[in-house]
Amino acid sequence: MSKKVFVLGAGFSMPAGAPSQAALLRKILQYNGNNYGNPVEQWIRELKEFLSSAFILDPEEMENICLEDIYTPIDKCISENSSFRGYSVEAIKKIQNQLNTLIAIVLDSSIINLDPKSDYNELFVSKLVSQKHEHPTTDKFSIISTNWDIILDNRFFRHLRGSSSVVDYGCQVAGIDSNDNIIPPLVAKTKGGYTIKFLKIHGSLNWLKCPNCQRIYVSKNEKIAIPEHTLEKKCRICERQAFAANGGINLSPHILMPTFLKSMSDVQFKLIWNQAAKEISEASNIVFIGYSFPQADFELRQLLARHVPNDCNIEVVLHSEDGSGPLPNSDLYWTSPEFRYKSFFGKRLKNVSYAGVEEYVNALRL
Ligand SMILES: [Zn+2]
């Protein structure tokens, strides 16, 4: 049976306002939203001081450094318990936490409300849900997303509300509040519902993790990984253990940051990545949407190298805004996403379109 696997990159969410990874740092350095109060201004000031004194960058150069080049040395120093250019391990941990939070805040504040009539996310979700609704026992598609935003999650939850069908994140999740009514995928199937596989391989803004029991808590509406929601969130299951007397276990965001030292030892990420490997190995057609296929995503690239079947057709949907150029007639073609796809997949690459995600979703048939 045919199976389509969608692999979504930052370009998928860009028409909804989300910045590219390359633009994230610029947005953070220019951010002046006051919804979050003074700590945010203080964190941005400290980030600028850090980029100036540890990376020797002038203010006008700071926005151009890759996030990987900030995170990787920080992660390395933390793992070796070494200081970084005069910053103690404690100081760089603090900078790292603040940068994580700033990324979540800026990403969240960038999302715009699309007109429901032209909302391609809504159309995408409704097409997928309709397919499942008509053929609940089929397994004709799944989604692998590298994005943290919850634009699609919100729409899936809305469409599935009141039914016994659920989003299957590929890991074990529980509701952040006991009345959140998160039904595990296996239970959903026994109740006659269907599941929609949505594998967020870099984590999600609506996930928090308990460092004690390793559970992932999901909220159906809130971006609980953003601090204003995170404050005071404790593991409601570990609360029944002895250390609850010391204030309980604080939950923390479950997001993989852009670094060359990705820690894949986490049990829930292992489950998600194993499921992603399985989906890729069963695919007859993989559609990459808004994903520039960067070398920095070496974990995803090795997964694809190992599991994409010989006879699988690869399609790519890009847009000029997510860095589609330079095109084949240019001397710099070898730096383009198209070249990266072509050199990686060879004859399995069947089509590269520059029409963008909205046009693709409009024409999508399942
Ligand atoms: Zn726990």
Short mmCIF file of N, CA and C in Angstrom, two decimals, residues 1 3 8 26 40 43 45 80 99 105 126-127 162 178 189 204 209 303 330-331 334 352:
data_model
loop_
_atom_site.label_atom_id
_atom_site.label_comp_id
_atom_site.label_asym_id
_atom_site.label_seq_id
_atom_site.Cartn_x
_atom_site.Cartn_y
_atom_site.Cartn_z
N MET A 1 0.84 -1.21 0.00
CA MET A 1 0.00 0.00 0.00
C MET A 1 0.87 1.25 0.00
N LYS A 3 2.22 4.94 0.90
CA LYS A 3 2.25 5.75 2.12
C LYS A 3 3.07 7.02 1.86
N LEU A 8 8.35 18.27 7.47
CA LEU A 8 8.13 19.72 7.48
C LEU A 8 9.31 20.46 8.09
N ARG A 26 18.36 37.32 14.80
CA ARG A 26 18.12 38.74 14.50
C ARG A 26 16.85 39.20 15.21
N VAL A 40 13.03 39.78 30.27
CA VAL A 40 13.36 39.52 28.87
C VAL A 40 14.37 40.55 28.36
N TRP A 43 17.67 39.66 29.72
CA TRP A 43 18.28 38.50 29.05
C TRP A 43 18.87 38.90 27.70
N ARG A 45 19.98 41.84 26.87
CA ARG A 45 21.19 42.63 27.16
C ARG A 45 22.36 41.69 27.48
N GLU A 80 31.93 19.04 29.48
CA GLU A 80 33.28 18.81 30.01
C GLU A 80 33.51 19.53 31.33
N LEU A 99 18.70 31.92 26.51
CA LEU A 99 18.59 31.89 25.05
C LEU A 99 17.47 30.93 24.63
N ILE A 105 10.00 32.47 23.11
CA ILE A 105 9.17 33.69 23.16
C ILE A 105 9.06 34.33 21.78
N SER A 126 -7.46 19.70 7.68
CA SER A 126 -8.79 19.17 7.36
C SER A 126 -8.70 18.10 6.27
N LYS A 127 -7.75 18.25 5.32
CA LYS A 127 -7.60 17.21 4.30
C LYS A 127 -7.11 15.90 4.93
N GLY A 162 -13.85 15.84 21.08
CA GLY A 162 -15.11 15.13 21.25
C GLY A 162 -15.15 13.76 20.58
N SER A 178 -5.00 16.85 35.14
CA SER A 178 -5.60 15.51 35.13
C SER A 178 -6.89 15.49 34.32
N LYS A 189 -7.50 3.49 19.65
CA LYS A 189 -7.83 2.47 18.63
C LYS A 189 -8.82 1.44 19.16
N SER A 204 8.53 20.24 21.14
CA SER A 204 7.38 21.09 20.87
C SER A 204 7.15 22.09 22.00
N LYS A 209 8.62 18.13 30.31
CA LYS A 209 9.04 16.80 30.73
C LYS A 209 9.39 16.76 32.21
N LEU A 303 19.37 9.43 9.41
CA LEU A 303 18.15 8.62 9.49
C LEU A 303 17.61 8.33 8.09
N SER A 330 23.35 28.75 -12.05
CA SER A 330 24.25 29.63 -11.32
C SER A 330 25.54 28.91 -10.92
N ASP A 331 26.64 29.69 -10.81
CA ASP A 331 27.92 29.12 -10.34
C ASP A 331 27.81 28.61 -8.90
N TRP A 334 25.77 24.70 -6.30
CA TRP A 334 26.17 23.66 -5.33
C TRP A 334 25.86 24.07 -3.88
N VAL A 352 11.24 18.93 -7.79
CA VAL A 352 11.49 20.07 -6.88
C VAL A 352 10.62 21.21 -7.36
#
